[in-house]
XYZ file of C-alpha atoms in Angstrom:
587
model
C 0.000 0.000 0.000
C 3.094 2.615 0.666
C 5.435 1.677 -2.138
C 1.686 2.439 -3.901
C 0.948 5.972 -1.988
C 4.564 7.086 -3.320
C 4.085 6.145 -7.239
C 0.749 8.482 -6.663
C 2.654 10.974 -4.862
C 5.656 11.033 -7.372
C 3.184 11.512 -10.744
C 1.003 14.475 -8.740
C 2.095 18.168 -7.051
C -0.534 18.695 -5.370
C -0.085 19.449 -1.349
C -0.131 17.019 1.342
C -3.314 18.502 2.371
C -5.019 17.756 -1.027
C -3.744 14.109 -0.663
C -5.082 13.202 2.302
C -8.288 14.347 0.716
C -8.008 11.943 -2.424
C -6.446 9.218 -0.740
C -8.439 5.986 0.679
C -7.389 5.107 4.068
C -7.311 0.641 4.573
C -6.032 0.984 8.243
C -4.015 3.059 10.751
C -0.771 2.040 9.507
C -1.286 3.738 6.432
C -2.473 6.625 7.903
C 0.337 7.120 10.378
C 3.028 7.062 7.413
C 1.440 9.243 5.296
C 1.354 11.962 8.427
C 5.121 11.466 8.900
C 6.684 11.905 5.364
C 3.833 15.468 5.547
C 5.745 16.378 9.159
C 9.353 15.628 7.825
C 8.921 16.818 4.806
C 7.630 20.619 6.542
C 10.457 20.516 8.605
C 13.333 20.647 5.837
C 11.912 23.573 4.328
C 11.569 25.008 7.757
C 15.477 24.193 8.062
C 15.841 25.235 4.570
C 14.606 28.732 4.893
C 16.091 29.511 8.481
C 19.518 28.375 6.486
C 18.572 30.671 3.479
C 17.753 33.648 5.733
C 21.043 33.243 8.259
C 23.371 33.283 4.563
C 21.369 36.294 3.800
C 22.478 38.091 6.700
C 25.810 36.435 7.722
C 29.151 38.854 7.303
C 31.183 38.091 4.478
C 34.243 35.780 5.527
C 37.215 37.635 6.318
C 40.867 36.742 4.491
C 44.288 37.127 6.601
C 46.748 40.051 6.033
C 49.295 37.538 4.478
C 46.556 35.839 2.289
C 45.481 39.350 1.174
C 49.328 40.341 0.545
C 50.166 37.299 -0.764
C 47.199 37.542 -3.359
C 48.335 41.426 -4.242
C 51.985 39.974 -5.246
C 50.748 37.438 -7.366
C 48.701 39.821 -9.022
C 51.190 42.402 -9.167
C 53.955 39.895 -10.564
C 51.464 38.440 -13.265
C 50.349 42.072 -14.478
C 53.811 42.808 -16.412
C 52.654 46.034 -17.211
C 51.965 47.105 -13.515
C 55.626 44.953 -12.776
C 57.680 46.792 -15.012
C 56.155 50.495 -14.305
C 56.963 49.848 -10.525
C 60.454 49.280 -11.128
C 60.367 52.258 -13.698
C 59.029 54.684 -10.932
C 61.540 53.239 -8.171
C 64.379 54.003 -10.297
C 62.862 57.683 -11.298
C 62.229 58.141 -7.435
C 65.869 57.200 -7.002
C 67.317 59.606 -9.748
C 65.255 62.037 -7.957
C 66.778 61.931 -4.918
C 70.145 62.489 -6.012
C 69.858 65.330 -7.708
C 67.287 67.472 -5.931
C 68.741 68.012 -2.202
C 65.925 68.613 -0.594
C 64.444 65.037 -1.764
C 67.701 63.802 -0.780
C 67.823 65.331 2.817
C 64.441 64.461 4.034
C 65.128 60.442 2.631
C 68.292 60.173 4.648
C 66.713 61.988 7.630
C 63.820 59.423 7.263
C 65.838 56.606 7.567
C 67.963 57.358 10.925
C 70.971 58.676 8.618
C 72.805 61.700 11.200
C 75.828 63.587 10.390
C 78.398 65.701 12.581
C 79.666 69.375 12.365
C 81.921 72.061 13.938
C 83.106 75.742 13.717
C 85.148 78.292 15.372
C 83.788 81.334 16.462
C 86.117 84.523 16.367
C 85.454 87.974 17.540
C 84.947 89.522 14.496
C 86.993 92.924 15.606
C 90.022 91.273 16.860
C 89.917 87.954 14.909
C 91.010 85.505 17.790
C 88.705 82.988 19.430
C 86.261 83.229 21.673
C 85.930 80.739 25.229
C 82.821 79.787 26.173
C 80.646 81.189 24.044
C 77.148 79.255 23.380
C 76.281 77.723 20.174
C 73.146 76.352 19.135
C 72.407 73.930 16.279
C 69.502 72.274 15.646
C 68.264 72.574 19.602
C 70.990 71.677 20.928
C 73.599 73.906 22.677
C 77.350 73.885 22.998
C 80.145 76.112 24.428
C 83.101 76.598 22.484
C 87.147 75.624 23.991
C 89.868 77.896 24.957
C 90.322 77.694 20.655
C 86.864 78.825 19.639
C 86.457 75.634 19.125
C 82.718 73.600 19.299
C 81.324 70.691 17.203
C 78.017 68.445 17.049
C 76.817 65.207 16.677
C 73.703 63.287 15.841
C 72.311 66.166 13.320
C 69.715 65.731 10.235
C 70.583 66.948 7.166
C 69.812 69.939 4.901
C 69.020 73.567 5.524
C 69.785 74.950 9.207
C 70.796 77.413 11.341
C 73.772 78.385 13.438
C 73.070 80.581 16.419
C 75.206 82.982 18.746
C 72.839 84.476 21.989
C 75.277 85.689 24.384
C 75.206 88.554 26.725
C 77.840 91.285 25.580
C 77.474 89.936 21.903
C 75.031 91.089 19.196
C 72.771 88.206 18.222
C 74.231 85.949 15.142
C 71.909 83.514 13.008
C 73.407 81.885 9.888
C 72.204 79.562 7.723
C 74.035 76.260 6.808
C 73.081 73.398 4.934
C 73.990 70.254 6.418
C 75.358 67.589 3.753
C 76.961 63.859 4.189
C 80.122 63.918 6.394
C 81.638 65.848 8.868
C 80.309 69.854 7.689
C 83.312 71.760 8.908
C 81.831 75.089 8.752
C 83.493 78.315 7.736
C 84.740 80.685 11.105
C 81.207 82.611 12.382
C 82.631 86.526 13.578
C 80.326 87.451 15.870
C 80.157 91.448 17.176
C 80.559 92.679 20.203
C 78.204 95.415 22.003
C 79.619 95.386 25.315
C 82.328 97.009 27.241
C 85.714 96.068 25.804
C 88.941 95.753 27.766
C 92.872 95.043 26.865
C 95.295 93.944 28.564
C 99.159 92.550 27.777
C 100.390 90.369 29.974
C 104.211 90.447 30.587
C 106.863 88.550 32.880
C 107.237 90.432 35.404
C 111.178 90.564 34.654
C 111.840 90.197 31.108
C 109.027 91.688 30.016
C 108.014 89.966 27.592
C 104.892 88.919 26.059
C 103.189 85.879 27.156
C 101.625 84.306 24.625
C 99.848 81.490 26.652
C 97.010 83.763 28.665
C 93.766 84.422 29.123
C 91.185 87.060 30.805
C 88.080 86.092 32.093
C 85.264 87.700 34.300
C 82.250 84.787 35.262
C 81.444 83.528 31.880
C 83.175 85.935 29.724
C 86.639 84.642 28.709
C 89.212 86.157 25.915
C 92.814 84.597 25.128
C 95.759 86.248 24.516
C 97.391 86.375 21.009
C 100.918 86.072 20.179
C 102.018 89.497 21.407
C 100.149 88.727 25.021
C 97.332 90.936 24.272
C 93.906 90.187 24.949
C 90.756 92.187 24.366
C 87.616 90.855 26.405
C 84.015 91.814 26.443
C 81.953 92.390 29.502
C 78.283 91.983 28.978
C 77.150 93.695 32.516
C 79.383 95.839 34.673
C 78.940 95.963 38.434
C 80.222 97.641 41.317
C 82.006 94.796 42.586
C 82.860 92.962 38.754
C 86.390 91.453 38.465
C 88.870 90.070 35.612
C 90.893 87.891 36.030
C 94.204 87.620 34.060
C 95.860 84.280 34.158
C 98.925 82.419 32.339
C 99.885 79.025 33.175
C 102.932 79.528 35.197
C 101.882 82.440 36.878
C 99.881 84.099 39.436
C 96.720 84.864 38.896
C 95.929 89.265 38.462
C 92.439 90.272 39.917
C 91.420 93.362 39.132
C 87.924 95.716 39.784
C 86.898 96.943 36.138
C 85.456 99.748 37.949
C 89.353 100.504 39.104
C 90.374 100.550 35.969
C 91.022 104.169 34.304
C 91.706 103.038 30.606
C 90.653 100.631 28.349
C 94.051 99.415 27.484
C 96.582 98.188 30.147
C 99.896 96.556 30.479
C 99.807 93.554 33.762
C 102.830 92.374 34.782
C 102.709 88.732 35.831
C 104.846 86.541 38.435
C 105.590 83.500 38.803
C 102.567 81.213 40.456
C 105.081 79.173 42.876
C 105.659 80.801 46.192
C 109.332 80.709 47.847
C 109.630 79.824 51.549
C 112.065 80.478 54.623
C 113.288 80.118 57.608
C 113.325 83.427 59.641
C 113.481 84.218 63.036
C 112.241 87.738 62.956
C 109.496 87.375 65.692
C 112.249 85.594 68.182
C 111.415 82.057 67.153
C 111.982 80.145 63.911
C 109.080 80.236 61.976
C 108.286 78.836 58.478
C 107.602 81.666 56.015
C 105.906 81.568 52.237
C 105.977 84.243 50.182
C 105.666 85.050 46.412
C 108.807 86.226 44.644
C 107.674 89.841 44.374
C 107.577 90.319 47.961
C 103.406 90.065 48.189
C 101.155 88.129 49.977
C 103.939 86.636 52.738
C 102.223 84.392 55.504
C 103.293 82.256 58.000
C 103.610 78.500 56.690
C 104.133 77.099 59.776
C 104.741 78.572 63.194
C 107.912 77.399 65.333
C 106.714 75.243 68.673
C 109.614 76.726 70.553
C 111.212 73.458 70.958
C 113.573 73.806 68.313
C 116.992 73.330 69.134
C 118.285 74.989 66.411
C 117.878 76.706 62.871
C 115.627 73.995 61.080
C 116.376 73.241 57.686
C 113.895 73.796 54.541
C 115.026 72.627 50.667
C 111.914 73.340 48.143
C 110.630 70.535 45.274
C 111.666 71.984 42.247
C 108.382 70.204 40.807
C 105.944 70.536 43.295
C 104.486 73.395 45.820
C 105.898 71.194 48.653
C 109.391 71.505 51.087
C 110.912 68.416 52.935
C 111.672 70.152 56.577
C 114.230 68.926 58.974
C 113.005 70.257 62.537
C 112.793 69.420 66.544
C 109.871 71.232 66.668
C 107.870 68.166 68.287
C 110.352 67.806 71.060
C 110.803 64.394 70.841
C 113.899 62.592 72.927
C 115.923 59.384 72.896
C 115.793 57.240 75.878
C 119.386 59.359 76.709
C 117.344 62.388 76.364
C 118.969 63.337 73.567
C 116.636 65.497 71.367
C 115.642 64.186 68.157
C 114.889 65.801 64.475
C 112.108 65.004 62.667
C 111.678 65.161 59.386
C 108.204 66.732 57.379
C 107.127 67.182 53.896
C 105.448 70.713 54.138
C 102.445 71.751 51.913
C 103.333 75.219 50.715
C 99.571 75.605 49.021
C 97.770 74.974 52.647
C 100.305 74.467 55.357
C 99.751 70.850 55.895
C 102.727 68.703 57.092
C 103.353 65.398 57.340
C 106.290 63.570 59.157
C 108.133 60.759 57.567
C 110.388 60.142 59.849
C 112.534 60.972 63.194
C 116.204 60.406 63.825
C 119.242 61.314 66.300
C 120.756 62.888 62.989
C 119.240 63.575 59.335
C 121.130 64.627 56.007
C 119.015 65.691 53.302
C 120.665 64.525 50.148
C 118.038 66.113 47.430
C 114.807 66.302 45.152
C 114.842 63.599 42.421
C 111.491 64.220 40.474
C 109.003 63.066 43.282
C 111.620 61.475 45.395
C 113.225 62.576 48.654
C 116.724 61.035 49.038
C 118.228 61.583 52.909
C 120.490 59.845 55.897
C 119.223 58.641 59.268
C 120.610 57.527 61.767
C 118.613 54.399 63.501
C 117.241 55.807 66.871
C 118.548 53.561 69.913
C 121.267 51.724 68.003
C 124.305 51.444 69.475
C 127.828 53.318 68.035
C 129.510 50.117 66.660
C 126.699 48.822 64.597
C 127.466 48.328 61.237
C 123.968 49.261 60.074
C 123.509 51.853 62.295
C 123.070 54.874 59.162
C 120.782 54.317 56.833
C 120.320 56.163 53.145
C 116.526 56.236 52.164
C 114.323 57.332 49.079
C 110.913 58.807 50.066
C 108.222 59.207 47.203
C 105.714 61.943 48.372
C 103.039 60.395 45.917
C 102.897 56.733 46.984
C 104.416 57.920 51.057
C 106.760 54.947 50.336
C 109.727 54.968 52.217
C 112.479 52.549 50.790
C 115.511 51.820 52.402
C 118.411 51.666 49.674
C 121.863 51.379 51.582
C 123.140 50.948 55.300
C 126.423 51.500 56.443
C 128.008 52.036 60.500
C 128.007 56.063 58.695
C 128.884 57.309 55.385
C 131.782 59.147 54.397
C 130.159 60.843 51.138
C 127.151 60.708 49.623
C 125.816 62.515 46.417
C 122.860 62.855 44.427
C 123.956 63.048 40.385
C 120.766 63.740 38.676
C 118.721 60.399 39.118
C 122.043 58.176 40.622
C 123.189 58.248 44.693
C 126.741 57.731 45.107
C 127.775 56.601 48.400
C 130.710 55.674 49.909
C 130.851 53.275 53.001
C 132.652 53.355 56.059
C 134.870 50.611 57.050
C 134.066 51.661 60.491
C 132.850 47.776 62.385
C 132.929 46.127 59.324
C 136.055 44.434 57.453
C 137.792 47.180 55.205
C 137.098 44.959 52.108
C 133.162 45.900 52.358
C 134.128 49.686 52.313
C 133.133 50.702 49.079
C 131.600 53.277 46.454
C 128.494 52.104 45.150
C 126.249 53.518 43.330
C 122.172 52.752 42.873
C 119.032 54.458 41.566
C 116.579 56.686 43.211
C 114.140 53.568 43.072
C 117.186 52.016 45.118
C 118.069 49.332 41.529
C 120.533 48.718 39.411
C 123.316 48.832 42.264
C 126.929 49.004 41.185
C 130.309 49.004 42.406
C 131.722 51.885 40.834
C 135.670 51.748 43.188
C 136.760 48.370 45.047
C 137.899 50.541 48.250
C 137.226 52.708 50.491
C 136.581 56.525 49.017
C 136.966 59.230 51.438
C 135.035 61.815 49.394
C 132.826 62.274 45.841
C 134.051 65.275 44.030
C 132.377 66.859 41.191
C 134.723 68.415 38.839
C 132.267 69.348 36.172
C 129.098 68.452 34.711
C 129.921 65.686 32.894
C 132.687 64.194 35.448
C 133.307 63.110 38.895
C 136.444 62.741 41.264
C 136.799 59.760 44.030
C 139.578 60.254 46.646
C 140.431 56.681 48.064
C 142.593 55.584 50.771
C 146.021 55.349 50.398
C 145.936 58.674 48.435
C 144.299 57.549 45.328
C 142.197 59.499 43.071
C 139.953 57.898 40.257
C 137.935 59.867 37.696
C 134.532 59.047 36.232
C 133.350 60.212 33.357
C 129.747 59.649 33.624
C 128.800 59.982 29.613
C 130.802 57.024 28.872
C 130.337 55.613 32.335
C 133.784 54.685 32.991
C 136.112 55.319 35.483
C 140.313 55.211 36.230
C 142.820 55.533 38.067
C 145.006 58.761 38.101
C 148.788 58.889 38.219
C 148.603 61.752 40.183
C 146.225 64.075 42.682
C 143.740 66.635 40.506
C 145.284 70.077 40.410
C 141.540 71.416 41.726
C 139.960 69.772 44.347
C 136.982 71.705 44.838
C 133.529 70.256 44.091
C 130.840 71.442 42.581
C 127.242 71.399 43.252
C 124.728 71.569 40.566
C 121.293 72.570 40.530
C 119.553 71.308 37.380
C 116.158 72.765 35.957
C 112.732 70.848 35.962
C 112.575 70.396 32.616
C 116.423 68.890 32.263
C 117.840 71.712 29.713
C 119.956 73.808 32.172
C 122.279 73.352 35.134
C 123.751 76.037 37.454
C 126.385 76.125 40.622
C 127.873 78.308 42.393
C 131.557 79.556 42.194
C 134.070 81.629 44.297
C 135.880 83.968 42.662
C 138.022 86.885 43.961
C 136.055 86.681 47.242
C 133.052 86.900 45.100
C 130.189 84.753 44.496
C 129.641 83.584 40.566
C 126.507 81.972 39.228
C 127.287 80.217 36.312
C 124.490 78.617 33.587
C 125.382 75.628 32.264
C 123.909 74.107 28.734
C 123.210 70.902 29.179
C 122.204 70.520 25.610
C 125.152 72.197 24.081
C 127.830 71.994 26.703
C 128.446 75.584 27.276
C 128.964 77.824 30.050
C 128.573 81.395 31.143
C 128.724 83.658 34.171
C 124.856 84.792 34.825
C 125.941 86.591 38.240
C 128.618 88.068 40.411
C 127.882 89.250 43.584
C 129.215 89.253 46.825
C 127.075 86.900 49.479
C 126.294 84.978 46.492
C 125.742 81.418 47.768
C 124.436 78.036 48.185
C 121.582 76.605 48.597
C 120.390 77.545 44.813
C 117.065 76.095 43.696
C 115.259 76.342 40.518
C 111.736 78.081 41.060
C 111.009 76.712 37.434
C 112.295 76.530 34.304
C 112.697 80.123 33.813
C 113.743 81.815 37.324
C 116.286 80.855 40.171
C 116.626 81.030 43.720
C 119.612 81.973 45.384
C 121.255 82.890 49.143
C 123.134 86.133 50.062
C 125.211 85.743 52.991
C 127.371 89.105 53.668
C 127.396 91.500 57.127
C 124.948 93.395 56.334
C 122.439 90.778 55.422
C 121.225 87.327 55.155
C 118.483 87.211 52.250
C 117.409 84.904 49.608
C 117.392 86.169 45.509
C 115.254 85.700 42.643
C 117.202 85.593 39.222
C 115.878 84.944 35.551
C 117.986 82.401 34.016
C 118.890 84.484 30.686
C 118.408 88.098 31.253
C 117.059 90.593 33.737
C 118.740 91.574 37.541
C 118.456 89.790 40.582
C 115.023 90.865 43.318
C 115.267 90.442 46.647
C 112.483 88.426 48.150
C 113.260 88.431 51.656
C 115.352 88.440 54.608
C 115.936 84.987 56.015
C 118.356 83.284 58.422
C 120.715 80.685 56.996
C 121.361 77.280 57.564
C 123.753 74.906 55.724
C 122.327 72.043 57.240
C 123.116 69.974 53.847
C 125.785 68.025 55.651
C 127.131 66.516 52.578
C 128.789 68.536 50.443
């Protein structure tokens, strides 16, 4: 009866409502199918339609960014037209870029590419460079060098400008253009509108020019040219403004603009390291510093009263400091005997420090940083055969290094940067009495004679004199570094003892001469000689200031005073009185 109802249903399109009114009904069973298929068959167009309507509505299905891009480069590659004009306008884009700058500029600038630049700025009147002036660049600011001297980094390229705001100046913009490289700019002259001073600056005893100065007042700051003069420009004056003329070398010049009564001024200028003294004006031995015009003298250190006797100053020709041989702390042996000490003086602040005490101590000399003296050990008995001992003290590191021993020494000398020293044979065996000689760093030790010298001689610059036992001379001749034995005794005796300058070039000692003293400058470069000085008095100890000036001692009845000489030219200045002591046992 089904497989029947479906033939009928198949051949007719008519609704299931108009079936069930042509159709004959047998039993239930055929009634209950027919009802089904009508139910099912409803509810797949219901499904049908809810389907259509939801794909009616739904959003359009999104595509990934790399499916999208991936799509545009196929499409792109396969279109040869659109291929080839790409790579037509990237090649016109490039040809662009070279040749118009501004293209060019703003590409680089795009991409992170930065460039550098500098310039010197000169005052445009006098032509020299300015210190310290501000210069801006692309936001960012810098101060020029004691040259004129500023640069930049990390700037874009192309058009920009250079700008000069500072007080006492007129304003300066200039425009630049920035390219690939460095940019070394031309010189900017900038113009000054404020109150304009000059000044040369001389030594105060040759007079002559200095050529390494400057004048500054807070933030304004002019250098010198090669004739010493400088011109600087004050952007506000008042009551109380200063300038200050410097010169490396030299003591600083203040002086109140508002003292000054033209615009143009010679300034003589003096040395910058101060001399100091022994003098016991005030009753008591008291440490004196002073500059070597006479100015500014202070007391350096005041005596404790417990000295025992004229101590003993010898100035660093390299540094502002004095090694000091005093009793001024009173200290005694267990005999009561009273003891020296010996300080390394500050001259800047008066500070002091002791290095050491003894019953007895020789300062030998200044090697560079170095301190080179005898002590004798405190408490050690008069027969001990290492009972002196000859130390080097660096006032850097305040290492003290011990660098020969001997019962006492019958000579020692300091020849620029080598001791000589000559042993006793005093409680020791006569074959360990010997002249040795060692570095300042206490190496390199050498037997220079195989006996026992009595006394190191200097005969000149370039050679020494050992007298041995037994009457025996030998000669060294310290070029070659050789020494022998003389037939006979040296028709001149006398030693001499040299001072050399800082810097190495120069030498000078002190001679007698018809019961005169003679300063003589010796060339170390050239091996020649002259007299700088005669003067009565004239003696040791003679110390080089610096490379330029020396200082010397006049001894004569109607004084006791230490000198100030230039080396080449100019007369002696008296710096002040003083009261000797030749406590340099070793001579």
């Amino acid at each position: 009866m089904e497989e029947k109802f479906k033939e009928e249903n198949e051949q007719t399109s008519e609704t299931p409502e108009k079936e069930l009114e042509n159709v004959e009904f047998t039993n239930d069973a055929d009634v209950d199918a027919v009802v089904d298929r009508i139910v099912n068959e409803e509810s797949d167009e219901l499904l049908k339609a809810e389907d259509d309507a939801r794909q009616r509505f739904a959003p359009p299905e999104m595509k990934s960014l790399k499916s999208k891009l991936k799509g545009w480069i196929v499409a792109w590659w396969d279109n040869k037209h659109l291929r080839y004009g790409t790579f037509a306008g990237i090649a016109l884009l490039f040809i662009i870029s070279i040749f118009i700058p501004f293209t060019r500029y703003a590409m680089l600038n795009l991409v992170g590419a930065r460039v550098s630049s500098s310039l010197t700025v000169l005052d445009i009147t006098t032509g020299l460079p300015l210190e310290n002036i501000p210069v801006q660049l692309q936001g960012t600011t810098m101060r020029t060098d004691e040259d004129g001297y500023v640069s930049f980094t990390k700037l874009k390229q192309g058009p920009t400008t250079v700008m000069v705001d500072k007080r006492g100046y007129a304003l300066y913009e200039n425009k630049v253009t920035l390219g690939w490289g460095s940019n070394r700019l031309d010189n900017q002259e900038i113009t000054a509108t404020g109150a304009r001073f000059t000044f040369t600056l001389q030594d105060w005893v040759t007079e002559k020019s200095l050529e390494k100065g400057e004048a500054s007042s807070g933030e304004d700051i002019a250098q010198t040219n090669d004739d010493g003069q400088v011109t600087i420009t004050i952007g506000e004056i008042e009551g109380d403004t200063e300038v200050v003329l410097s010169a490396e070398g030299y003591r600083d010049e203040r002086l109140r603009l508002n003292d000054i009564n033209s615009e143009e001024q010679t300034v003589k200028m003096v040395p910058a390291k101060q001399h100091v003294f022994v003098s016991n004006r005030d009753g008591q031995y008291d440490l004196y510093k002073i500059y070597v015009d006479g100015k500014n003298e202070e007391i350096l250190l005041k005596a404790s009263g417990k000295e025992r006797e004229v101590p003993f100053v010898l100035p660093s020709q390299t540094k502002n400091i004095a090694a000091y041989v005093s009793s001024r702390d009173g200290d005694i042996n267990k005999d009561g005997f009273v003891l020296d000490g010996l300080f390394i003086i500050d001259v800047i602040n008066g500070d002091s420090f002791k290095v050491t005490r003894s019953e007895q101590l020789q300062v030998i000399g200044w090697s560079g940083d170095k301190l080179l003296y005898v002590a004798v050990v405190e408490g050690v008995s008069a027969g001990n055969s290492n009972r002196s001992k000859l130390f080097s003290y660096d006032v850097e590191t305040k290492e003290r290094k011990e660098i020969a021993s001997s019962n006492y020494f019958n000579d020692v000398k300091l020849v620029n940067d080598t001791v000589y020293y000559a042993t006793s044979s005093f409680a020791v065996p006569q074959s360990q009495a010997k002249l040795f000689s060692i570095n300042v760093d206490g190496d390199e030790k050498k037997t220079v004679v195989d006996s026992q010298v009595w006394s190191i001689k200097r005969e000149n610059y370039e050679t020494l004199l050992f007298n041995a036992v037994d009457q025996q001379w030998f000669q060294q001749t310290l070029e070659m570094n050789e020494v022998k034995k003389l037939e006979q005794q040296p028709p001149n005796q006398a030693s001499r003892i040299y001072s050399v300058s800082p810097n190495g070039e120069k030498a000078v000692w002190v001679d007698v001469r018809d019961g005169k003293g003679v300063l003589l400058n010796y060339d170390i470069g050239s091996k020649k000689e002259e007299v700088r000085l005669t003067q009565s008095g004239l003696n040791d100890p003679v110390y080089w200031l610096n490379d330029e000036y020396i200082v010397f001692r006049v001894e004569t009845g109607q004084e006791t005073a230490d000198y100030i000489l230039h080396v080449n030219e100019g007369e002696p200045r008296k710096i002040a009185d003083v009261i000797g002591n030749r406590s340099r046992y070793f001579y």
